[in-house]
Coordinates of C-alpha atoms in Angstrom, one line a residue:
Chain M
M1156 CA 11.3 -37.1 10.5
G1157 CA 14.2 -35.3 9.1
G1158 CA 15.5 -38.3 7.1
T1159 CA 19.1 -38.6 6.4
S1160 CA 19.6 -35.0 5.0
Q1161 CA 20.7 -33.7 8.4
R1162 CA 23.9 -31.7 8.5
N1163 CA 25.1 -28.9 10.6
I1164 CA 25.6 -25.3 9.6
N1165 CA 27.3 -22.2 11.2
L1166 CA 25.6 -18.8 11.0
K1167 CA 26.4 -15.3 12.1
L1168 CA 23.5 -13.6 13.7
K1169 CA 22.9 -9.9 14.0
V1170 CA 20.3 -9.6 16.6
W1171 CA 18.4 -6.5 17.9
R1172 CA 19.0 -6.1 21.6
Q1173 CA 16.9 -3.6 23.6
K1174 CA 16.6 -3.6 27.4
G1175 CA 13.1 -2.1 27.5
A1176 CA 10.4 -0.1 25.7
N1177 CA 12.1 3.3 26.4
Q1178 CA 15.7 2.2 26.0
Q1179 CA 17.8 2.6 23.0
G1180 CA 18.3 -0.6 21.0
H1181 CA 21.2 -1.8 19.0
F1182 CA 22.4 -4.8 17.0
E1183 CA 24.8 -7.4 18.5
E1184 CA 26.5 -10.1 16.7
Y1185 CA 26.5 -13.8 17.8
D1186 CA 27.8 -17.0 16.3
A1187 CA 25.4 -19.8 15.9
K1188 CA 27.6 -22.8 15.6
G1189 CA 26.8 -26.4 14.7
I1190 CA 23.1 -25.8 14.1
S1191 CA 21.2 -28.8 12.7
T1192 CA 19.4 -28.1 9.4
D1193 CA 16.5 -30.0 10.9
A1194 CA 16.1 -27.4 13.7
S1195 CA 13.5 -24.7 13.5
F1196 CA 14.5 -21.1 13.7
L1197 CA 13.3 -20.9 17.3
E1198 CA 15.3 -24.0 18.2
M1199 CA 18.4 -22.3 16.7
L1200 CA 17.7 -19.3 19.0
D1201 CA 17.3 -21.8 21.9
V1202 CA 20.8 -23.2 21.2
V1203 CA 22.3 -19.7 21.1
N1204 CA 20.5 -18.7 24.3
Q1205 CA 21.7 -21.9 26.1
R1206 CA 25.2 -20.8 25.3
L1207 CA 24.6 -17.2 26.4
I1208 CA 23.1 -18.5 29.7
K1209 CA 26.1 -20.7 30.3
E1210 CA 28.4 -17.8 29.7
G1211 CA 26.4 -15.8 32.2
R1212 CA 25.1 -13.4 29.5
D1213 CA 21.6 -12.1 29.0
P1214 CA 19.7 -14.5 26.7
I1215 CA 17.8 -13.1 23.7
S1216 CA 14.1 -12.5 24.5
F1217 CA 11.6 -13.7 22.0
D1218 CA 8.0 -14.7 22.0
H1219 CA 6.9 -18.3 21.3
D1220 CA 4.3 -20.7 22.5
C1221 CA 2.8 -23.6 20.6
R1222 CA 5.7 -23.9 18.0
E1223 CA 3.1 -25.5 15.7
G1224 CA 2.3 -22.4 13.6
I1225 CA -1.1 -21.9 15.1
C1226 CA -0.8 -19.6 18.2
G1227 CA 0.6 -16.6 16.5
S1228 CA 3.1 -15.9 19.3
C1229 CA 6.4 -16.0 17.4
S1230 CA 7.1 -12.7 15.9
M1231 CA 10.3 -11.5 14.5
V1232 CA 11.6 -10.0 11.3
I1233 CA 14.3 -12.2 9.7
N1234 CA 16.4 -10.6 7.0
G1235 CA 13.8 -7.9 6.5
N1236 CA 10.8 -10.2 6.3
P1237 CA 8.3 -11.0 9.0
H1238 CA 8.6 -14.7 9.8
G1239 CA 11.5 -14.9 7.3
S1240 CA 11.4 -15.1 3.6
E1241 CA 9.4 -18.3 3.2
R1242 CA 5.8 -17.8 2.2
S1243 CA 3.0 -19.1 4.4
T1244 CA 5.3 -20.0 7.2
A1245 CA 5.5 -18.8 10.8
T1246 CA 8.9 -18.4 12.4
C1247 CA 8.4 -21.6 14.4
Q1248 CA 7.8 -23.5 11.2
L1249 CA 10.8 -22.0 9.4
H1250 CA 13.6 -24.6 9.3
M1251 CA 17.3 -24.0 9.2
R1252 CA 17.7 -26.0 6.0
K1253 CA 16.5 -22.8 4.3
F1254 CA 19.7 -21.0 5.3
N1255 CA 23.2 -21.4 3.9
D1256 CA 26.3 -22.3 5.9
G1257 CA 28.2 -19.1 6.8
E1258 CA 25.2 -16.9 6.1
T1259 CA 24.6 -13.7 8.2
V1260 CA 21.1 -13.5 9.5
V1261 CA 19.6 -10.2 10.6
I1262 CA 16.9 -10.6 13.3
E1263 CA 14.8 -7.6 14.4
P1264 CA 11.5 -7.2 16.3
F1265 CA 8.2 -6.3 14.6
R1266 CA 8.4 -2.6 14.2
A1267 CA 5.3 -0.4 14.5
K1268 CA 4.2 2.4 16.8
A1269 CA 1.3 0.3 18.0
F1270 CA 3.7 -2.6 18.9
P1271 CA 6.2 -1.2 21.5
V1272 CA 9.2 -3.4 22.1
I1273 CA 9.1 -5.1 25.5
K1274 CA 12.6 -6.5 25.3
D1275 CA 14.8 -7.5 22.4
L1276 CA 12.6 -9.3 19.9
S1277 CA 9.5 -9.4 22.1
V1278 CA 6.9 -6.8 21.3
D1279 CA 3.6 -5.9 22.9
R1280 CA 0.8 -6.8 20.5
S1281 CA -2.0 -6.3 23.0
A1282 CA -3.3 -3.6 20.7
L1283 CA -4.7 -6.4 18.5
D1284 CA -6.6 -7.8 21.5
Q1285 CA -8.1 -4.3 22.1
I1286 CA -9.3 -4.2 18.5
I1287 CA -11.0 -7.6 19.0
A1288 CA -12.6 -6.5 22.3
S1289 CA -14.0 -3.4 20.5
G1290 CA -16.2 -5.5 18.2
G1291 CA -14.7 -8.9 17.3
Y1292 CA -17.5 -10.9 19.0
I1293 CA -21.0 -12.2 18.3
S1294 CA -24.1 -12.4 20.4
V1295 CA -25.6 -15.9 21.0
N1296 CA -28.6 -17.0 22.9
T1297 CA -28.0 -19.2 26.0
G1298 CA -30.0 -22.4 26.3
N1299 CA -29.8 -25.6 24.5
A1300 CA -27.2 -26.0 21.8
P1301 CA -28.9 -25.3 18.4
D1302 CA -29.0 -28.0 15.7
A1303 CA -25.7 -28.1 13.9
N1304 CA -27.2 -27.6 10.5
G1305 CA -30.0 -25.3 11.6
L1306 CA -28.5 -22.3 9.9
P1307 CA -27.8 -22.7 6.2
V1308 CA -24.5 -21.1 5.1
A1309 CA -23.6 -20.9 1.4
K1310 CA -20.4 -22.9 0.7
V1311 CA -18.7 -19.9 -0.9
D1312 CA -19.3 -17.8 2.2
A1313 CA -18.3 -20.6 4.5
D1314 CA -15.0 -21.0 2.6
Q1315 CA -14.2 -17.3 2.6
A1316 CA -15.1 -17.0 6.3
F1317 CA -12.9 -20.0 7.0
N1318 CA -10.0 -18.5 5.1
A1319 CA -10.4 -15.3 7.2
A1320 CA -10.8 -17.3 10.4
T1321 CA -7.4 -18.9 9.9
C1322 CA -5.8 -15.6 11.0
I1323 CA -3.7 -16.3 14.1
G1324 CA -3.3 -12.7 15.0
C1325 CA 0.5 -12.7 14.9
G1326 CA 0.8 -9.2 13.6
A1327 CA 3.1 -10.0 10.7
C1328 CA 0.8 -7.9 8.5
V1329 CA 1.4 -4.8 10.7
A1330 CA 5.1 -5.6 10.7
A1331 CA 5.3 -5.9 6.9
C1332 CA 3.2 -2.8 6.3
V1333 CA 5.2 0.3 5.5
N1334 CA 2.5 2.3 7.3
G1335 CA 2.2 0.0 10.3
S1336 CA -1.4 -0.6 9.5
A1337 CA -3.5 -3.5 10.9
M1338 CA -6.0 -3.5 8.0
L1339 CA -5.4 -7.1 7.0
F1340 CA -5.9 -8.3 10.6
V1341 CA -9.1 -6.2 11.1
G1342 CA -10.3 -7.1 7.6
A1343 CA -9.9 -10.8 8.4
K1344 CA -12.0 -10.5 11.6
V1345 CA -14.7 -8.5 9.9
A1346 CA -14.9 -11.0 7.1
H1347 CA -14.8 -14.0 9.4
L1348 CA -17.7 -12.9 11.5
G1349 CA -19.6 -10.8 8.9
L1350 CA -19.9 -13.5 6.3
L1351 CA -21.7 -15.9 8.7
P1352 CA -25.3 -15.7 9.8
Q1353 CA -24.2 -15.7 13.5
G1354 CA -22.3 -12.4 12.9
Q1355 CA -25.2 -10.5 11.3
P1356 CA -26.7 -8.7 14.4
E1357 CA -23.4 -6.7 15.0
R1358 CA -22.3 -6.6 11.4
N1359 CA -22.4 -2.8 10.9
E1360 CA -21.4 -1.8 14.4
R1361 CA -18.5 -4.3 14.3
V1362 CA -16.7 -2.9 11.3
L1363 CA -17.1 0.7 12.5
A1364 CA -16.0 -0.1 16.1
M1365 CA -13.0 -2.2 15.1
M1366 CA -11.7 0.2 12.5
D1367 CA -12.1 3.2 14.7
K1368 CA -10.3 1.3 17.5
M1369 CA -7.5 0.5 15.1
Q1370 CA -7.1 4.1 14.2
E1371 CA -7.3 5.2 17.8
L1372 CA -4.5 2.8 18.8
G1373 CA -2.0 4.4 16.4
F1374 CA -2.0 2.0 13.5
G1375 CA -1.4 3.6 10.1
N1376 CA -3.6 3.8 7.0
C1377 CA -3.7 1.3 4.2
S1378 CA -2.0 2.2 0.9
N1379 CA -2.9 -1.1 -0.8
T1380 CA 0.7 -2.1 -1.2
G1381 CA -0.2 -5.7 -0.6
A1382 CA 2.9 -6.4 1.5
C1383 CA 0.6 -7.6 4.4
A1384 CA -1.0 -10.5 2.4
V1385 CA 2.2 -11.8 1.0
S1386 CA 3.8 -11.7 4.5
C1387 CA 0.9 -13.5 6.2
P1388 CA 1.9 -17.0 7.5
K1389 CA -1.7 -18.0 7.0
D1390 CA -2.2 -16.6 3.5
I1391 CA -5.1 -14.3 4.5
S1392 CA -6.2 -12.7 1.3
F1393 CA -5.9 -9.0 0.4
E1394 CA -9.6 -9.4 -0.6
N1395 CA -10.5 -9.0 3.1
I1396 CA -9.2 -5.4 3.1
A1397 CA -11.3 -4.4 0.1
R1398 CA -14.3 -6.2 1.6
M1399 CA -13.9 -4.2 4.8
N1400 CA -13.6 -1.0 2.8
R1401 CA -17.0 -1.5 1.3
E1402 CA -18.5 -2.8 4.6
Y1403 CA -17.2 0.3 6.3
A1404 CA -18.7 2.7 3.7
K1405 CA -22.1 0.8 3.8
A1406 CA -22.1 0.9 7.6
S1407 CA -21.2 4.6 7.6
I1408 CA -24.2 5.4 5.4
K1409 CA -26.6 3.2 7.3
K1410 CA -25.5 4.7 10.7
R1411 CA -28.4 6.5 12.3
S1412 CA -26.5 8.9 14.5
Chain C
M911 CA -16.2 8.5 14.2
N912 CA -17.0 10.9 11.4
Y913 CA -16.6 9.2 8.0
L914 CA -14.3 12.0 6.7
K915 CA -12.1 11.6 9.8
S916 CA -11.9 7.8 9.5
S917 CA -9.0 6.0 7.9
I918 CA -11.2 4.3 5.3
G919 CA -13.3 7.3 4.6
R920 CA -10.3 9.4 3.7
K921 CA -8.8 6.7 1.6
Q922 CA -12.1 6.4 -0.3
L923 CA -11.9 10.1 -1.0
M924 CA -8.4 9.7 -2.2
G925 CA -9.6 6.9 -4.5
L926 CA -12.6 8.9 -5.9
T927 CA -10.7 12.1 -6.5
G928 CA -7.8 10.0 -8.0
L929 CA -10.2 8.2 -10.4
L930 CA -11.7 11.5 -11.5
W931 CA -8.2 12.7 -12.4
C932 CA -7.5 9.4 -14.1
G933 CA -10.4 10.2 -16.4
F934 CA -9.1 13.8 -16.9
V935 CA -5.5 12.9 -17.8
L936 CA -6.6 10.2 -20.2
S937 CA -8.9 12.7 -22.1
H938 CA -6.3 15.4 -21.9
M939 CA -3.7 13.1 -23.4
V940 CA -6.1 11.9 -26.2
G941 CA -7.1 15.5 -27.0
N942 CA -3.5 16.7 -27.2
M943 CA -2.8 14.0 -29.8
L944 CA -4.2 16.6 -32.2
I945 CA -0.7 18.1 -32.1
F946 CA 0.2 15.5 -34.7
M947 CA -2.5 16.8 -37.0
G948 CA -1.1 20.3 -37.4
P949 CA -1.8 23.8 -36.1
D950 CA -5.4 24.3 -37.3
A951 CA -6.8 21.1 -35.8
Y952 CA -5.0 21.7 -32.5
N953 CA -6.0 25.4 -32.3
K954 CA -9.6 24.6 -33.2
Y955 CA -9.8 22.0 -30.5
S956 CA -8.3 24.3 -27.8
H957 CA -10.6 27.2 -29.0
A958 CA -13.6 24.9 -28.6
L959 CA -12.5 24.1 -25.1
I960 CA -11.6 27.6 -24.1
T961 CA -14.9 29.1 -25.3
N962 CA -17.1 26.4 -23.7
P963 CA -18.7 27.9 -20.6
L964 CA -18.7 24.4 -19.0
L965 CA -14.9 24.5 -19.0
L966 CA -15.0 26.8 -15.9
L967 CA -17.1 24.2 -14.1
A968 CA -14.7 21.4 -15.1
E969 CA -11.7 23.4 -14.0
G970 CA -13.3 24.2 -10.7
A971 CA -14.0 20.5 -10.1
L972 CA -10.4 19.5 -11.0
V973 CA -8.9 22.1 -8.7
V974 CA -11.2 21.1 -5.8
T975 CA -10.6 17.4 -6.2
L976 CA -6.9 17.9 -6.6
L977 CA -6.8 19.9 -3.4
V978 CA -8.8 17.2 -1.6
H979 CA -6.5 14.5 -3.0
I980 CA -3.4 16.4 -1.9
F981 CA -4.7 17.4 1.5
Y982 CA -5.8 13.8 2.5
G983 CA -2.8 12.3 0.8
L984 CA -0.4 14.4 2.9
K985 CA -2.4 13.8 6.1
L986 CA -2.4 10.0 5.6
K987 CA 1.3 10.1 4.7
F988 CA 2.2 12.0 7.9
E989 CA 0.1 9.6 10.0
N990 CA 1.6 6.6 8.4
Q991 CA 5.1 7.9 9.1
V992 CA 4.3 8.2 12.7
A993 CA 2.7 4.8 12.8
R994 CA 5.9 3.2 11.5
H995 CA 8.7 5.5 12.7
T996 CA 11.5 3.0 12.7
R997 CA 12.7 1.3 9.5
Y998 CA 14.1 -2.2 9.3
A999 CA 17.9 -2.7 8.9
M1000 CA 17.2 -4.8 5.9
P1001 CA 14.5 -4.0 3.3
T1002 CA 11.7 -6.5 2.8
N1003 CA 12.6 -8.5 -0.2
G1004 CA 11.7 -11.3 -2.6
E1005 CA 8.1 -12.5 -2.7
K1006 CA 7.2 -10.6 0.4
A1007 CA 7.9 -7.2 -1.0
A1008 CA 5.2 -4.7 -1.7
R1009 CA 3.8 -3.7 -5.1
A1010 CA 6.3 -1.8 -7.1
H1011 CA 6.0 2.0 -6.8
S1012 CA 3.3 1.7 -4.1
K1013 CA 5.7 3.1 -1.5
F1014 CA 6.6 6.2 -3.5
M1015 CA 3.2 7.7 -4.1
A1016 CA 3.9 10.9 -2.1
F1017 CA 7.1 11.3 -4.0
H1018 CA 5.6 11.1 -7.5
G1019 CA 2.6 13.0 -6.2
T1020 CA 4.8 16.0 -5.2
L1021 CA 6.6 15.9 -8.5
I1022 CA 3.3 15.9 -10.4
L1023 CA 2.0 18.8 -8.3
V1024 CA 5.1 20.9 -9.1
F1025 CA 4.7 19.9 -12.8
I1026 CA 1.0 20.9 -12.9
V1027 CA 1.8 24.4 -11.5
Y1028 CA 4.7 24.9 -13.9
H1029 CA 2.7 23.4 -16.8
L1030 CA -0.2 25.9 -16.2
V1031 CA 2.1 28.8 -15.9
T1032 CA 3.9 27.9 -19.2
F1033 CA 0.8 27.1 -21.3
K1034 CA -2.5 28.3 -19.8
Y1035 CA -1.1 31.5 -18.5
G1036 CA 1.8 31.7 -21.1
T1037 CA 2.2 34.0 -24.1
H1038 CA -1.1 34.7 -25.8
Y1039 CA -0.4 34.5 -29.5
V1040 CA -3.4 35.0 -31.8
T1041 CA -4.1 33.3 -35.1
N1042 CA -7.0 33.1 -37.6
V1043 CA -8.5 29.8 -38.6
D1044 CA -11.3 29.7 -41.1
G1045 CA -12.0 33.4 -40.4
V1046 CA -12.3 32.9 -36.6
E1047 CA -9.8 34.7 -34.5
M1048 CA -8.4 32.4 -31.8
R1049 CA -5.5 31.7 -29.5
D1050 CA -2.5 30.2 -31.2
L1051 CA -1.6 27.7 -28.6
H1052 CA 0.1 25.5 -31.2
R1053 CA 2.8 28.1 -31.8
L1054 CA 3.5 28.4 -28.0
I1055 CA 3.8 24.6 -27.7
I1056 CA 6.2 24.4 -30.7
E1057 CA 8.3 27.2 -29.2
V1058 CA 8.4 25.8 -25.6
F1059 CA 9.3 22.3 -26.7
Q1060 CA 12.3 23.4 -28.7
S1061 CA 14.2 23.6 -25.4
P1062 CA 15.9 20.2 -24.6
G1063 CA 15.9 21.0 -20.9
Y1064 CA 12.1 21.6 -20.9
V1065 CA 11.5 18.4 -22.8
A1066 CA 13.7 16.4 -20.5
W1067 CA 11.9 17.8 -17.4
Y1068 CA 8.5 17.1 -19.1
V1069 CA 9.4 13.5 -19.8
L1070 CA 10.7 12.9 -16.3
C1071 CA 7.5 14.2 -14.7
L1072 CA 5.4 12.1 -17.1
I1073 CA 7.3 9.0 -16.2
G1074 CA 6.5 9.9 -12.5
L1075 CA 2.9 10.3 -13.5
G1076 CA 3.0 6.8 -15.1
F1077 CA 4.3 5.3 -11.9
H1078 CA 1.7 7.2 -9.8
L1079 CA -1.1 5.9 -12.0
S1080 CA 0.2 2.4 -12.2
H1081 CA -0.4 2.0 -8.5
G1082 CA -3.1 4.6 -8.1
F1083 CA -5.6 3.1 -10.6
Y1084 CA -5.6 -0.3 -8.9
S1085 CA -5.4 1.1 -5.4
A1086 CA -8.4 3.4 -5.9
F1087 CA -10.6 0.4 -6.8
A1088 CA -9.3 -1.5 -3.7
S1089 CA -10.0 1.5 -1.4
L1090 CA -13.5 1.8 -2.8
G1091 CA -14.1 -1.8 -1.9
F1092 CA -13.7 -3.5 -5.3
Y1093 CA -11.9 -6.8 -5.2
H1094 CA -12.8 -10.0 -6.9
P1095 CA -10.7 -13.1 -7.4
K1096 CA -11.6 -13.2 -11.1
Y1097 CA -11.6 -9.6 -12.1
S1098 CA -8.9 -8.0 -9.8
A1099 CA -5.9 -9.6 -11.6
W1100 CA -7.3 -8.3 -14.8
L1101 CA -8.0 -4.8 -13.3
N1102 CA -4.4 -4.8 -12.1
Q1103 CA -3.1 -5.4 -15.6
L1104 CA -5.5 -2.8 -17.0
G1105 CA -4.0 -0.3 -14.5
Y1106 CA -0.5 -0.9 -15.9
V1107 CA -1.7 -0.7 -19.5
Y1108 CA -3.7 2.5 -18.7
A1109 CA -0.7 4.1 -16.9
F1110 CA 1.6 3.2 -19.8
V1111 CA -0.7 4.5 -22.5
V1112 CA -1.3 7.8 -20.6
A1113 CA 2.4 8.4 -19.9
A1114 CA 3.7 7.2 -23.3
G1115 CA 1.0 9.2 -25.1
F1116 CA 1.9 12.4 -23.2
I1117 CA 5.6 11.8 -23.7
S1118 CA 5.2 11.3 -27.5
Q1119 CA 3.9 14.8 -27.9
P1120 CA 6.9 16.9 -26.7
L1121 CA 9.3 14.4 -28.3
Y1122 CA 7.5 14.8 -31.6
V1123 CA 7.6 18.6 -31.4
F1124 CA 11.3 18.6 -30.3
L1125 CA 12.4 16.2 -33.0
F1126 CA 10.2 17.1 -36.0
A1127 CA 8.1 20.2 -35.6
R1128 CA 9.6 23.7 -36.2
A1129 CA 8.0 27.1 -35.8
Q1130 CA 6.7 28.4 -39.2

């Protein structure tokens, strides 16, 4: 891996430092020297943090877990773009070969009222978990496992549900949205469960409950700018928002109380 | 939650009222093209509209839908500003940027509102000249328009506002369909292009009228 293209670059980082949720934050400048172009963005931050620790300074806090682009933990805004400027790429999968030697890189936390900063680049995204808890589930009967092909699902529905299911819940859509809205996230969950037969019993209550929860938690309203979908590391389609809009209207009409 | 208090419900009202106005501005622009046909055609058209009893109903519907559009537009805007109170140091750029003009809807919207009020004061409630066409006495709106558009300042302000309207429509048309739940991989790209064409036709059509009067038409 990496081949023979490896070289080292030097960067200047402007990183948002904030001690806690209620503290005033500010930018601090750091030098990232001798960074391998084969390193990921998070590995570059690891190198900088190692130096800070050695110097007895406070390392930069950031969220990360699997570093394989599937857990949705890494969350930062790099040069104004959630997960950096590469399309369909999570921060952990962003490589330093995408940067130029001597470049200044501005790193900020995801910014939204519903995502309070915990420390530096680390933000509290548990609001997304609360939205899931409000309706992002299905009811299943206990007992023997059903036959794998017992429930027919149209290929086109399976494909769309699968596209929606690839959402890793990282919150980049919220961070990209000029209104701090979580419509793409909620839309993906509503489509993922609502398109499949297993999700039908709660279909109407789900969209109402999850949307109402989103609103209650202080996320903004959608203005169809489309910035969410183009910022999504998993390419969740904007179609999911429109589908949720019509699901919500239908469920509102059908509601009996 | 009550549908009218819900985020999606209010957006759908914005979309519905916006689409109604999309229909109105298109018909208004097409009707006003009669300015190119001379005073009689224009005055006969305006006379037919003014004397139609259904006009009051249409005007009422336009005022109510406009107020709903403004009310919910401002409410959503204020909520959105609270939801995203801090800006990024660097603007989102490149392929990850939002649709052009989508972020400035409240700005164009306010400009259009000021324009509509001024426009009504100037024309609908402006000087009431009288003329006689084919033996029928009617308002000479054509003369008023010719007079008003002799002022370069007024024409410039008019053109500026109509460019704002074009930008507003270029996002609003597409956005209304999305809010109402319409999206299809095959038709949405086409609808998006149609939105741009529609916005351009409406804005360019409206702009051509004062420019024509300013450059070529003189009061008789």
